[in-house]
Short mmCIF file of C-alpha atoms and ligand atoms in Angstrom, two decimals:
data_model
loop_
_atom_site.label_atom_id
_atom_site.label_comp_id
_atom_site.label_asym_id
_atom_site.label_seq_id
_atom_site.Cartn_x
_atom_site.Cartn_y
_atom_site.Cartn_z
CA MET A 38 101.92 63.20 257.52
CA LEU A 39 100.22 65.39 260.50
CA SER A 40 96.89 63.99 259.42
CA GLN A 41 97.48 60.53 260.01
CA LYS A 42 99.62 61.55 263.34
CA ILE A 43 96.42 63.52 265.36
CA ILE A 44 93.37 61.58 263.88
CA ARG A 45 92.20 58.39 265.80
CA GLU A 46 93.59 55.15 264.82
CA ASP A 47 89.87 54.16 264.81
CA VAL A 48 88.69 56.97 262.65
CA LEU A 49 91.75 56.45 260.05
CA SER A 50 90.75 52.43 259.37
CA LEU A 51 87.77 53.87 259.16
CA SER A 52 86.18 53.84 254.98
CA ALA A 53 83.63 56.48 254.68
CA TYR A 54 79.80 55.82 254.59
CA SER A 55 79.92 55.20 250.87
CA VAL A 56 76.47 56.24 248.47
CA GLN A 57 75.88 54.49 245.33
CA GLU A 58 76.18 56.88 242.82
CA SER A 59 72.05 57.31 241.19
CA LYS A 60 72.41 59.80 238.49
CA GLY A 61 70.14 58.77 235.50
CA PHE A 62 68.72 55.76 237.06
CA ILE A 63 65.14 54.48 238.38
CA LYS A 64 65.93 54.94 242.07
CA LEU A 65 65.06 52.39 244.31
CA ASP A 66 68.00 51.97 246.60
CA ALA A 67 67.39 54.01 249.38
CA MET A 68 63.78 54.13 250.80
CA GLU A 69 62.80 57.30 249.30
CA ASN A 70 59.33 58.39 248.92
CA PRO A 71 58.65 58.76 244.81
CA TYR A 72 56.67 61.19 244.13
CA PRO A 73 57.48 64.79 244.23
CA LEU A 74 55.59 67.16 246.19
CA PRO A 75 52.49 68.46 243.94
CA GLU A 76 52.72 71.71 242.35
CA ASN A 77 50.50 73.60 243.37
CA LEU A 78 52.77 72.81 247.00
CA GLN A 79 55.42 73.79 245.31
CA LYS A 80 54.49 77.18 244.91
CA GLU A 81 53.23 77.43 247.56
CA LEU A 82 56.37 76.37 249.80
CA GLY A 83 58.54 78.63 247.64
CA GLN A 84 56.77 81.84 248.83
CA ILE A 85 57.03 81.12 252.12
CA LEU A 86 60.56 79.69 252.21
CA GLY A 87 61.55 83.16 250.06
CA GLN A 88 60.05 84.61 253.27
CA VAL A 89 62.71 83.05 256.08
CA ALA A 90 64.58 85.03 257.73
CA ILE A 91 67.67 83.02 256.79
CA ASN A 92 69.68 86.15 258.48
CA ARG A 93 68.37 84.73 261.57
CA TYR A 94 69.63 81.76 263.80
CA PRO A 95 66.68 79.58 264.33
CA VAL A 96 64.63 79.83 268.00
CA PRO A 97 66.06 76.95 269.44
CA SER A 98 62.79 75.22 271.30
CA TYR A 99 61.69 74.80 268.20
CA GLU A 100 58.23 75.56 269.96
CA THR A 101 55.59 75.65 266.39
CA LEU A 102 57.54 72.79 265.36
CA LYS A 103 57.37 70.07 268.15
CA GLU A 104 53.87 70.94 269.16
CA LYS A 105 52.77 70.36 265.55
CA ILE A 106 54.71 67.36 265.18
CA LYS A 107 53.01 65.92 268.54
CA VAL A 108 49.70 67.11 266.93
CA ALA A 109 50.48 64.89 263.33
CA PHE A 110 52.20 62.05 265.05
CA ARG A 111 50.10 61.54 267.87
CA ILE A 112 52.78 61.90 270.64
CA PRO A 113 51.24 60.86 273.97
CA LEU A 114 49.73 63.86 276.16
CA GLY A 115 52.57 65.35 278.35
CA PHE A 116 55.12 64.26 276.76
CA GLU A 117 57.74 66.44 274.67
CA VAL A 118 59.16 65.89 271.93
CA MET A 119 63.53 66.35 270.81
CA LEU A 120 64.30 67.37 266.98
CA GLY A 121 67.20 66.08 265.39
CA ASN A 122 69.03 66.50 261.97
CA GLY A 123 67.57 63.26 260.35
CA SER A 124 67.18 60.64 262.72
CA ASP A 125 70.60 59.56 262.35
CA GLU A 126 72.04 62.38 263.97
CA LEU A 127 69.62 61.70 267.23
CA ILE A 128 71.64 58.13 267.25
CA PHE A 129 74.05 59.81 267.67
CA LEU A 130 73.39 62.37 270.41
CA LEU A 131 71.87 59.43 272.02
CA ALA A 132 75.28 57.56 271.97
CA THR A 133 76.85 60.86 273.52
CA ALA A 134 74.80 61.24 275.97
CA LEU A 135 75.07 57.24 277.19
CA ALA A 136 78.83 56.93 276.75
CA LYS A 137 80.12 56.18 280.03
CA LYS A 138 83.10 53.95 280.18
CA ASP A 139 82.96 50.75 279.26
CA ALA A 140 79.18 51.35 278.44
CA THR A 141 77.49 49.14 275.73
CA LEU A 142 75.40 49.82 272.78
CA MET A 143 73.29 46.73 271.40
CA THR A 144 71.01 45.86 268.59
CA VAL A 145 70.69 42.83 266.27
CA ALA A 146 72.28 41.87 263.13
CA PRO A 147 71.77 42.11 260.37
CA THR A 148 70.14 45.49 260.81
CA PHE A 149 70.39 49.52 259.92
CA VAL A 150 74.02 50.35 260.32
CA ILE A 151 74.18 53.48 261.79
CA TYR A 152 74.19 52.32 265.15
CA GLU A 153 77.03 50.73 264.93
CA MET A 154 78.87 53.38 263.69
CA ALA A 155 77.44 55.60 266.36
CA ALA A 156 78.81 52.78 269.35
CA LYS A 157 82.01 53.39 267.39
CA PHE A 158 82.12 57.09 267.27
CA SER A 159 81.37 57.14 271.29
CA LYS A 160 83.82 54.55 272.05
CA MET A 161 80.71 52.42 273.08
CA ASN A 162 81.13 48.33 273.22
CA PHE A 163 79.37 47.22 271.16
CA VAL A 164 77.34 43.90 270.50
CA ALA A 165 74.57 42.68 268.39
CA VAL A 166 72.97 40.11 268.71
CA PRO A 167 72.06 37.58 265.54
CA LEU A 168 68.54 37.63 264.59
CA LYS A 169 67.15 33.68 263.61
CA GLU A 170 67.38 32.82 260.25
CA ASP A 171 63.66 34.16 259.41
CA PHE A 172 64.82 37.61 260.65
CA SER A 173 62.80 36.75 263.71
CA LEU A 174 64.15 37.92 267.43
CA ASP A 175 66.12 35.40 269.61
CA MET A 176 64.42 36.26 272.52
CA PRO A 177 67.17 33.76 274.80
CA LYS A 178 69.81 34.96 273.27
CA MET A 179 68.32 38.82 273.36
CA LEU A 180 67.93 37.96 277.26
CA GLU A 181 71.26 36.20 278.04
CA ALA A 182 73.16 39.06 276.13
CA ILE A 183 71.34 41.78 278.55
CA GLN A 184 72.45 39.95 281.69
CA LYS A 185 75.74 39.65 280.42
CA HIS A 186 76.49 43.30 278.75
CA LYS A 187 74.20 44.85 280.90
CA PRO A 188 73.92 46.96 277.82
CA SER A 189 72.72 51.44 278.17
CA ILE A 190 70.97 51.14 275.26
CA LEU A 191 69.35 48.51 273.03
CA PHE A 192 68.20 50.10 269.63
CA LEU A 193 65.38 47.86 267.75
CA SER A 194 65.09 49.44 264.51
CA TYR A 195 60.86 48.32 264.18
CA PRO A 196 60.32 47.40 261.06
CA ASN A 197 63.52 46.42 260.56
CA ASN A 198 65.55 47.50 258.40
CA PRO A 199 66.76 45.71 255.79
CA THR A 200 64.62 43.05 256.36
CA GLY A 201 60.89 44.58 256.54
CA ASN A 202 59.93 42.77 259.42
CA LEU A 203 58.46 43.94 262.76
CA TYR A 204 58.76 42.30 266.13
CA PRO A 205 56.03 40.90 268.22
CA ASP A 206 54.67 43.97 270.81
CA ALA A 207 55.18 41.20 273.42
CA SER A 208 58.45 40.73 272.77
CA ILE A 209 59.78 44.33 272.68
CA LEU A 210 58.35 44.71 275.83
CA GLU A 211 59.66 41.68 277.70
CA LEU A 212 62.92 43.37 276.13
CA VAL A 213 62.03 46.45 277.34
CA SER A 214 61.32 44.58 281.07
CA ALA A 215 64.19 43.13 280.94
CA MET A 216 66.41 46.35 280.38
CA LYS A 217 64.84 47.77 283.30
CA ASP A 218 67.08 49.31 285.57
CA ILE A 219 69.94 48.66 283.11
CA GLY A 220 69.46 50.87 280.31
CA ILE A 221 66.49 52.47 277.41
CA VAL A 222 65.15 51.16 274.59
CA VAL A 223 64.94 52.44 271.76
CA SER A 224 62.04 51.70 269.27
CA ASP A 225 63.62 53.23 265.62
CA GLU A 226 60.60 53.91 263.92
CA ALA A 227 61.55 55.08 260.45
CA TYR A 228 58.85 52.94 258.80
CA GLN A 229 55.81 53.70 260.72
CA PRO A 230 54.12 55.45 258.51
CA PHE A 231 54.03 52.26 255.87
CA ALA A 232 54.10 49.67 258.97
CA HIS A 233 51.14 51.17 260.59
CA LYS A 234 52.67 49.84 264.06
CA THR A 235 54.10 51.52 267.57
CA MET A 236 54.91 51.03 269.87
CA MET A 237 53.90 54.53 271.17
CA GLU A 238 51.27 53.95 273.14
CA TYR A 239 53.03 51.95 276.09
CA LEU A 240 55.30 54.80 276.10
CA PRO A 241 53.60 55.93 279.28
CA SER A 242 53.65 53.09 281.12
CA TYR A 243 57.67 52.42 280.61
CA GLU A 244 59.78 54.76 281.89
CA ASN A 245 63.41 53.49 279.92
CA LEU A 246 61.46 53.05 276.97
CA VAL A 247 62.29 55.68 273.51
CA ILE A 248 60.27 55.89 270.40
CA MET A 249 62.43 57.98 267.57
CA ARG A 250 61.25 58.39 264.07
CA THR A 251 61.85 60.58 261.34
CA VAL A 252 60.00 62.26 258.54
CA SER A 253 62.57 61.51 255.97
CA LYS A 254 60.34 58.13 254.41
CA LEU A 255 57.06 59.48 254.41
CA GLY A 256 58.77 61.86 251.89
CA LEU A 257 60.94 64.67 253.21
CA ALA A 258 64.51 62.93 252.98
CA GLY A 259 66.23 65.73 251.79
CA THR A 260 65.42 68.31 254.63
CA ARG A 261 66.50 66.18 257.09
CA LEU A 262 64.26 65.84 260.27
CA GLY A 263 63.63 63.22 262.62
CA TYR A 264 62.28 63.17 265.98
CA LEU A 265 61.78 61.50 269.08
CA THR A 266 59.90 60.87 272.65
CA ALA A 267 60.98 59.93 276.32
CA HIS A 268 60.37 60.55 279.56
CA SER A 269 61.29 63.87 280.63
CA ALA A 270 64.21 62.52 283.06
CA PHE A 271 66.09 60.99 280.22
CA LEU A 272 64.36 63.69 277.52
CA ASN A 273 65.88 67.09 279.34
CA GLU A 274 69.49 64.68 280.01
CA PHE A 275 68.85 64.19 276.47
CA GLU A 276 68.78 67.45 275.29
CA LYS A 277 72.10 68.99 276.42
CA VAL A 278 74.31 67.08 273.70
CA ARG A 279 71.75 68.43 271.08
CA PRO A 280 73.69 71.10 269.56
CA PRO A 281 71.57 74.33 269.79
CA TYR A 282 70.63 75.26 265.98
CA ASN A 283 70.82 71.28 264.70
CA VAL A 284 67.21 71.66 262.90
CA ASN A 285 68.02 74.70 259.95
CA VAL A 286 65.32 77.63 259.18
CA LEU A 287 64.55 75.90 256.07
CA THR A 288 63.89 72.80 257.17
CA GLU A 289 61.80 74.03 260.14
CA ALA A 290 59.45 75.93 257.99
CA THR A 291 58.88 73.12 255.12
CA ALA A 292 58.30 70.75 257.75
CA ASN A 293 55.56 73.51 259.52
CA PHE A 294 54.33 73.58 255.92
CA ALA A 295 54.49 69.60 255.25
CA LEU A 296 52.53 69.00 258.40
CA THR A 297 49.62 71.51 257.31
CA HIS A 298 49.89 69.45 254.43
CA ILE A 299 50.09 65.85 256.22
CA ASP A 300 46.97 64.10 254.16
CA THR A 301 49.08 64.87 251.11
CA PHE A 302 51.81 62.82 252.32
CA PHE A 303 49.60 60.24 254.32
CA GLY A 304 48.15 59.61 251.11
CA GLN A 305 51.21 59.03 249.20
CA THR A 306 52.04 56.62 251.74
CA GLU A 307 48.56 54.88 250.89
CA GLN A 308 50.06 54.68 247.34
CA ILE A 309 52.92 53.06 248.23
CA CYS A 310 51.79 50.83 250.88
CA LYS A 311 49.54 49.25 247.60
CA GLU A 312 52.34 49.38 245.38
CA ARG A 313 54.25 47.36 247.87
CA ASP A 314 51.64 44.68 248.41
CA ARG A 315 51.33 44.47 244.60
CA LEU A 316 55.40 44.00 243.94
CA LYS A 317 55.28 41.64 246.75
CA THR A 318 53.02 39.25 244.62
CA LEU A 319 54.72 40.19 241.44
CA LEU A 320 57.92 39.54 242.79
CA LYS A 321 57.52 35.81 243.58
CA ARG A 322 59.02 33.35 241.30
CA LYS A 323 59.85 29.59 241.95
CA ASP A 324 63.83 30.87 242.13
CA VAL A 325 62.92 33.93 244.82
CA THR A 326 62.13 33.82 248.22
CA VAL A 327 60.08 37.19 248.82
CA PHE A 328 60.67 38.32 252.72
CA ASP A 329 57.48 39.70 254.50
CA THR A 330 58.03 43.16 254.95
CA ALA A 331 55.96 46.41 257.06
CA ALA A 332 58.03 48.88 255.11
CA ASN A 333 58.10 50.79 251.96
CA PHE A 334 61.03 47.81 250.31
CA VAL A 335 60.55 44.26 249.86
CA LEU A 336 63.58 42.14 250.51
CA VAL A 337 64.04 39.14 248.18
CA ARG A 338 66.58 36.06 248.05
CA VAL A 339 67.95 35.03 244.44
CA PRO A 340 70.05 32.23 243.44
CA ASN A 341 73.03 35.23 242.11
CA ALA A 342 72.27 38.49 244.41
CA ASP A 343 74.73 39.66 242.49
CA LYS A 344 74.07 38.74 239.27
CA VAL A 345 70.44 40.25 239.08
CA PHE A 346 71.88 43.55 240.84
CA SER A 347 74.45 44.32 237.67
CA ARG A 348 71.82 42.90 235.40
CA LEU A 349 69.42 44.79 236.49
CA LYS A 350 71.75 47.94 236.80
CA GLU A 351 72.69 47.45 233.26
CA LYS A 352 69.13 48.23 232.63
CA LYS A 353 69.28 51.67 234.75
CA VAL A 354 67.76 50.34 237.54
CA LEU A 355 69.22 50.81 241.43
CA ILE A 356 68.58 48.93 244.00
CA LYS A 357 70.23 47.56 247.08
CA ASN A 358 72.59 44.62 247.33
CA VAL A 359 72.52 43.79 251.03
CA SER A 360 74.31 40.09 250.21
CA ALA A 361 77.88 40.95 251.87
CA MET A 362 76.07 42.70 254.57
CA HIS A 363 75.43 39.49 257.08
CA PRO A 364 75.40 36.14 256.82
CA LEU A 365 71.96 35.98 257.09
CA LEU A 366 71.65 38.20 254.20
CA ASN A 367 73.31 35.94 251.66
CA ASN A 368 72.25 36.91 248.02
CA CYS A 369 69.30 39.09 249.27
CA LEU A 370 68.61 41.81 247.24
CA ARG A 371 66.61 45.19 249.08
CA ILE A 372 63.94 46.91 246.75
CA THR A 373 62.87 50.84 247.43
CA VAL A 374 59.20 50.17 246.56
CA GLY A 375 58.47 53.28 243.79
CA THR A 376 55.85 54.72 241.41
CA PRO A 377 54.04 51.97 239.82
CA LYS A 378 55.36 52.73 236.34
CA GLU A 379 58.93 52.56 238.43
CA ASN A 380 57.65 49.50 239.81
CA GLU A 381 57.38 48.48 236.18
CA ALA A 382 60.24 49.17 235.04
CA PHE A 383 61.91 47.13 237.92
CA LEU A 384 59.94 43.59 237.24
CA THR A 385 60.85 43.62 233.68
CA ALA A 386 64.53 44.12 234.31
CA PHE A 387 63.89 41.61 237.59
CA ASN A 388 62.42 38.66 234.81
CA ASP A 389 64.83 39.18 232.10
CA ALA A 390 68.09 39.39 235.17
CA PHE A 391 66.91 35.58 235.18
CA LYS A 392 67.22 34.50 231.45
CA GLU A 393 70.49 33.39 230.45
C1 PLP B 24 65.90 55.55 257.18
C2 PLP B 24 66.62 54.86 258.68
C3 PLP B 24 66.76 56.17 259.25
C4 PLP B 24 67.58 57.32 259.15
O1 PLP B 24 66.69 58.35 259.07
P1 PLP B 24 66.62 59.93 258.65
O2 PLP B 24 65.89 60.94 259.71
O3 PLP B 24 66.69 60.06 257.54
O4 PLP B 24 68.26 60.34 259.00
C5 PLP B 24 66.53 55.61 260.73
N1 PLP B 24 66.51 54.47 261.07
C6 PLP B 24 66.29 53.51 260.45
C7 PLP B 24 65.94 51.60 260.55
C8 PLP B 24 66.17 54.12 258.90
O5 PLP B 24 66.25 52.70 257.92
#
């Protein structure tokens, strides 16, 4: 077959990124904001989108949207942003820009799977240093790996997905310093709206620090919009590998609109944080470990993850079974925080799952 002959061997041996079927389920599997856009804003947005010039290409500089992002998300003065079709695309673009022959992409394990995909697709070496059992950074091993592999790029999900924890600023800065003259450190802050923590304040002082964010978890996952900021010596080069029209006009218009109503989204975020803390308390049982989280999801360890997961599924509650992802995640489940009603339904089904 021709396809088998001409497609890259490493691509042929991959399986496609799979997303669970979720129709008819209480959907607590993908870190989405559970609240829809309020009705009055829906109407207003409909009007705006109807008038977008869909016959025209986007303005490739995305000037207006970038200015709004810089203000709403407090990008330090003098720094530019680059936009991506979700931060997923930005991860791939960074790998593309840095994939010199024999270059290495480093991260921790377990973490966000897209980093490894990006390394594979751009044919970079991939190194993942295991976290410690409590999901904290293994600093001696990290520093050793930096010296040994000289990675061009180190991705840190901050807080980490799927574990939910933050790392101390001082540890990250130590890694950034160790990476000086070796590579960049990307602080992937997809969950920043829930963590209220960022490495942004350190950006001006560290030339090899990159801050990456997304509006997905804030309530705009469907629009696919991510942004990153870095020193111009890097940002100008990254811009060269960005497809010129990667953010479409409907996303651009929707994001412009959402940013003028950003308080609505921040309000929802606050509600989710309150629910998260409530869920953390209510999840506690003798036979369940609830891990600390700064994100909009909670990781738990149960005696039998497969059993709890499928019992929940029978009750039409969908979460993520991450047990098979990494040995450190043995019997772990990741639950995205939903609305109070969804969380109640989840908790009932969760407790029922432990009954014989
Ligand atoms: C969800 C997530 C992203 C992807 O965000 P998109 O902007 O929706 O592509 C990036 N990084 C981490 C760690 C995530 O969990």
